[in-house]
Amino acid sequence: MWKGRSTAQIRATRGGSAITYTRRLMDPPPVKKEDEITNRIEDELQGLQGIKRVRSTSSENGASVTAELLAGEDVRRRVDEIRAAVDAIDTFPLDAE
């Protein structure tokens, strides 16, 4: 299990067509991030209402997951739902925030 430091941020894009969840990680290699963090977030977001598509990237410094919203969705509501879905993931690596 990976032990390292991380910080997380969630924000809507201008125009509200997508919501991005970004997590900066200080220690693990990209494969660990994708396996232990990015894929788990993607899996959670795929099942949420109002999401058209989920994309993600993992790099040396962090991971980013973007949920593209269906037209006409309430962005604030979707941000709250995404935050709650990610916060409910209890299988993140030790010390991941």
JSON list of C-alpha atoms in Angstrom, two decimals:
[
{"chain": "A", "resi": 1, "resn": "MET", "atom": "CA", "xyz": [0.00, 0.00, 0.00]},
{"chain": "A", "resi": 2, "resn": "TRP", "atom": "CA", "xyz": [1.38, 3.41, -0.97]},
{"chain": "A", "resi": 3, "resn": "LYS", "atom": "CA", "xyz": [2.13, 5.91, 1.79]},
{"chain": "A", "resi": 4, "resn": "GLY", "atom": "CA", "xyz": [2.60, 9.50, 0.69]},
{"chain": "A", "resi": 5, "resn": "ARG", "atom": "CA", "xyz": [1.19, 13.00, 0.79]},
{"chain": "A", "resi": 6, "resn": "SER", "atom": "CA", "xyz": [-1.57, 14.39, -1.40]},
{"chain": "A", "resi": 7, "resn": "THR", "atom": "CA", "xyz": [-3.89, 17.35, -1.81]},
{"chain": "A", "resi": 8, "resn": "ALA", "atom": "CA", "xyz": [-7.23, 17.35, -3.61]},
{"chain": "A", "resi": 9, "resn": "GLN", "atom": "CA", "xyz": [-9.27, 20.00, -5.44]},
{"chain": "A", "resi": 10, "resn": "ILE", "atom": "CA", "xyz": [-12.61, 19.91, -7.27]},
{"chain": "A", "resi": 11, "resn": "ARG", "atom": "CA", "xyz": [-13.78, 22.63, -9.66]},
{"chain": "A", "resi": 12, "resn": "ALA", "atom": "CA", "xyz": [-16.18, 23.29, -12.51]},
{"chain": "A", "resi": 13, "resn": "THR", "atom": "CA", "xyz": [-14.89, 24.54, -15.83]},
{"chain": "A", "resi": 14, "resn": "ARG", "atom": "CA", "xyz": [-16.00, 27.88, -17.21]},
{"chain": "A", "resi": 15, "resn": "GLY", "atom": "CA", "xyz": [-19.42, 27.47, -18.71]},
{"chain": "A", "resi": 16, "resn": "GLY", "atom": "CA", "xyz": [-20.07, 24.50, -16.43]},
{"chain": "A", "resi": 17, "resn": "SER", "atom": "CA", "xyz": [-19.75, 21.80, -19.08]},
{"chain": "A", "resi": 18, "resn": "ALA", "atom": "CA", "xyz": [-17.32, 19.70, -17.02]},
{"chain": "A", "resi": 19, "resn": "ILE", "atom": "CA", "xyz": [-16.12, 19.15, -13.47]},
{"chain": "A", "resi": 20, "resn": "THR", "atom": "CA", "xyz": [-12.51, 18.26, -12.73]},
{"chain": "A", "resi": 21, "resn": "TYR", "atom": "CA", "xyz": [-11.22, 16.50, -9.62]},
{"chain": "A", "resi": 22, "resn": "THR", "atom": "CA", "xyz": [-7.45, 16.89, -9.24]},
{"chain": "A", "resi": 23, "resn": "ARG", "atom": "CA", "xyz": [-5.22, 15.20, -6.72]},
{"chain": "A", "resi": 24, "resn": "ARG", "atom": "CA", "xyz": [-1.56, 16.14, -6.41]},
{"chain": "A", "resi": 25, "resn": "LEU", "atom": "CA", "xyz": [0.61, 13.30, -5.18]},
{"chain": "A", "resi": 26, "resn": "MET", "atom": "CA", "xyz": [4.14, 13.64, -3.97]},
{"chain": "A", "resi": 27, "resn": "ASP", "atom": "CA", "xyz": [5.55, 10.10, -4.02]},
{"chain": "A", "resi": 28, "resn": "PRO", "atom": "CA", "xyz": [4.00, 7.22, -6.01]},
{"chain": "A", "resi": 29, "resn": "PRO", "atom": "CA", "xyz": [4.80, 6.31, -9.62]},
{"chain": "A", "resi": 30, "resn": "PRO", "atom": "CA", "xyz": [2.05, 6.96, -12.25]},
{"chain": "A", "resi": 31, "resn": "VAL", "atom": "CA", "xyz": [1.05, 3.29, -12.44]},
{"chain": "A", "resi": 32, "resn": "LYS", "atom": "CA", "xyz": [0.26, 3.25, -8.71]},
{"chain": "A", "resi": 33, "resn": "LYS", "atom": "CA", "xyz": [-1.76, 6.46, -9.04]},
{"chain": "A", "resi": 34, "resn": "GLU", "atom": "CA", "xyz": [-3.77, 5.06, -11.89]},
{"chain": "A", "resi": 35, "resn": "ASP", "atom": "CA", "xyz": [-4.42, 1.74, -10.18]},
{"chain": "A", "resi": 36, "resn": "GLU", "atom": "CA", "xyz": [-5.00, 2.98, -6.65]},
{"chain": "A", "resi": 37, "resn": "ILE", "atom": "CA", "xyz": [-6.63, 6.38, -7.14]},
{"chain": "A", "resi": 38, "resn": "THR", "atom": "CA", "xyz": [-7.64, 7.38, -10.68]},
{"chain": "A", "resi": 39, "resn": "ASN", "atom": "CA", "xyz": [-9.44, 4.14, -11.57]},
{"chain": "A", "resi": 40, "resn": "ARG", "atom": "CA", "xyz": [-11.37, 4.16, -8.29]},
{"chain": "A", "resi": 41, "resn": "ILE", "atom": "CA", "xyz": [-12.57, 7.71, -8.87]},
{"chain": "A", "resi": 42, "resn": "GLU", "atom": "CA", "xyz": [-13.53, 6.91, -12.48]},
{"chain": "A", "resi": 43, "resn": "ASP", "atom": "CA", "xyz": [-15.54, 3.89, -11.34]},
{"chain": "A", "resi": 44, "resn": "GLU", "atom": "CA", "xyz": [-17.48, 6.00, -8.83]},
{"chain": "A", "resi": 45, "resn": "LEU", "atom": "CA", "xyz": [-18.22, 8.81, -11.29]},
{"chain": "A", "resi": 46, "resn": "GLN", "atom": "CA", "xyz": [-19.35, 6.50, -14.10]},
{"chain": "A", "resi": 47, "resn": "GLY", "atom": "CA", "xyz": [-22.48, 5.62, -12.12]},
{"chain": "A", "resi": 48, "resn": "LEU", "atom": "CA", "xyz": [-23.59, 9.18, -11.35]},
{"chain": "A", "resi": 49, "resn": "GLN", "atom": "CA", "xyz": [-26.57, 10.79, -13.06]},
{"chain": "A", "resi": 50, "resn": "GLY", "atom": "CA", "xyz": [-25.94, 13.68, -15.45]},
{"chain": "A", "resi": 51, "resn": "ILE", "atom": "CA", "xyz": [-22.44, 12.64, -16.51]},
{"chain": "A", "resi": 52, "resn": "LYS", "atom": "CA", "xyz": [-21.82, 12.18, -20.22]},
{"chain": "A", "resi": 53, "resn": "ARG", "atom": "CA", "xyz": [-18.20, 10.99, -20.14]},
{"chain": "A", "resi": 54, "resn": "VAL", "atom": "CA", "xyz": [-15.33, 10.55, -17.66]},
{"chain": "A", "resi": 55, "resn": "ARG", "atom": "CA", "xyz": [-11.68, 11.10, -18.64]},
{"chain": "A", "resi": 56, "resn": "SER", "atom": "CA", "xyz": [-8.54, 10.84, -16.54]},
{"chain": "A", "resi": 57, "resn": "THR", "atom": "CA", "xyz": [-4.80, 11.34, -16.65]},
{"chain": "A", "resi": 58, "resn": "SER", "atom": "CA", "xyz": [-2.07, 10.25, -14.27]},
{"chain": "A", "resi": 59, "resn": "SER", "atom": "CA", "xyz": [1.36, 11.82, -14.19]},
{"chain": "A", "resi": 60, "resn": "GLU", "atom": "CA", "xyz": [4.40, 11.96, -11.96]},
{"chain": "A", "resi": 61, "resn": "ASN", "atom": "CA", "xyz": [2.94, 14.83, -9.93]},
{"chain": "A", "resi": 62, "resn": "GLY", "atom": "CA", "xyz": [-0.71, 13.85, -9.68]},
{"chain": "A", "resi": 63, "resn": "ALA", "atom": "CA", "xyz": [-3.90, 12.58, -11.17]},
{"chain": "A", "resi": 64, "resn": "SER", "atom": "CA", "xyz": [-6.86, 14.37, -12.73]},
{"chain": "A", "resi": 65, "resn": "VAL", "atom": "CA", "xyz": [-10.35, 13.04, -13.45]},
{"chain": "A", "resi": 66, "resn": "THR", "atom": "CA", "xyz": [-12.79, 15.12, -15.53]},
{"chain": "A", "resi": 67, "resn": "ALA", "atom": "CA", "xyz": [-16.51, 14.40, -15.70]},
{"chain": "A", "resi": 68, "resn": "GLU", "atom": "CA", "xyz": [-18.15, 15.93, -18.78]},
{"chain": "A", "resi": 69, "resn": "LEU", "atom": "CA", "xyz": [-21.75, 16.85, -17.98]},
{"chain": "A", "resi": 70, "resn": "LEU", "atom": "CA", "xyz": [-24.85, 16.39, -20.08]},
{"chain": "A", "resi": 71, "resn": "ALA", "atom": "CA", "xyz": [-26.34, 19.62, -21.43]},
{"chain": "A", "resi": 72, "resn": "GLY", "atom": "CA", "xyz": [-28.52, 21.49, -18.97]},
{"chain": "A", "resi": 73, "resn": "GLU", "atom": "CA", "xyz": [-27.18, 19.84, -15.81]},
{"chain": "A", "resi": 74, "resn": "ASP", "atom": "CA", "xyz": [-27.10, 21.76, -12.52]},
{"chain": "A", "resi": 75, "resn": "VAL", "atom": "CA", "xyz": [-23.35, 22.23, -12.05]},
{"chain": "A", "resi": 76, "resn": "ARG", "atom": "CA", "xyz": [-23.47, 22.97, -8.31]},
{"chain": "A", "resi": 77, "resn": "ARG", "atom": "CA", "xyz": [-25.54, 19.85, -7.68]},
{"chain": "A", "resi": 78, "resn": "ARG", "atom": "CA", "xyz": [-23.15, 17.72, -9.73]},
{"chain": "A", "resi": 79, "resn": "VAL", "atom": "CA", "xyz": [-20.09, 19.18, -7.94]},
{"chain": "A", "resi": 80, "resn": "ASP", "atom": "CA", "xyz": [-21.68, 18.25, -4.60]},
{"chain": "A", "resi": 81, "resn": "GLU", "atom": "CA", "xyz": [-22.52, 14.75, -5.85]},
{"chain": "A", "resi": 82, "resn": "ILE", "atom": "CA", "xyz": [-19.03, 14.20, -7.22]},
{"chain": "A", "resi": 83, "resn": "ARG", "atom": "CA", "xyz": [-17.44, 15.45, -3.99]},
{"chain": "A", "resi": 84, "resn": "ALA", "atom": "CA", "xyz": [-19.67, 13.11, -1.96]},
{"chain": "A", "resi": 85, "resn": "ALA", "atom": "CA", "xyz": [-18.91, 10.16, -4.26]},
{"chain": "A", "resi": 86, "resn": "VAL", "atom": "CA", "xyz": [-15.15, 10.70, -4.03]},
{"chain": "A", "resi": 87, "resn": "ASP", "atom": "CA", "xyz": [-15.30, 11.29, -0.26]},
{"chain": "A", "resi": 88, "resn": "ALA", "atom": "CA", "xyz": [-17.14, 7.98, 0.12]},
{"chain": "A", "resi": 89, "resn": "ILE", "atom": "CA", "xyz": [-14.28, 6.00, -1.44]},
{"chain": "A", "resi": 90, "resn": "ASP", "atom": "CA", "xyz": [-12.73, 4.16, 1.48]},
{"chain": "A", "resi": 91, "resn": "THR", "atom": "CA", "xyz": [-10.20, 2.16, -0.49]},
{"chain": "A", "resi": 92, "resn": "PHE", "atom": "CA", "xyz": [-7.69, 4.92, -1.28]},
{"chain": "A", "resi": 93, "resn": "PRO", "atom": "CA", "xyz": [-4.08, 4.20, -0.31]},
{"chain": "A", "resi": 94, "resn": "LEU", "atom": "CA", "xyz": [-2.97, 5.06, 3.20]},
{"chain": "A", "resi": 95, "resn": "ASP", "atom": "CA", "xyz": [-2.29, 8.78, 3.68]},
{"chain": "A", "resi": 96, "resn": "ALA", "atom": "CA", "xyz": [-4.13, 9.82, 0.51]},
{"chain": "A", "resi": 97, "resn": "GLU", "atom": "CA", "xyz": [-6.42, 12.78, 1.15]}
]
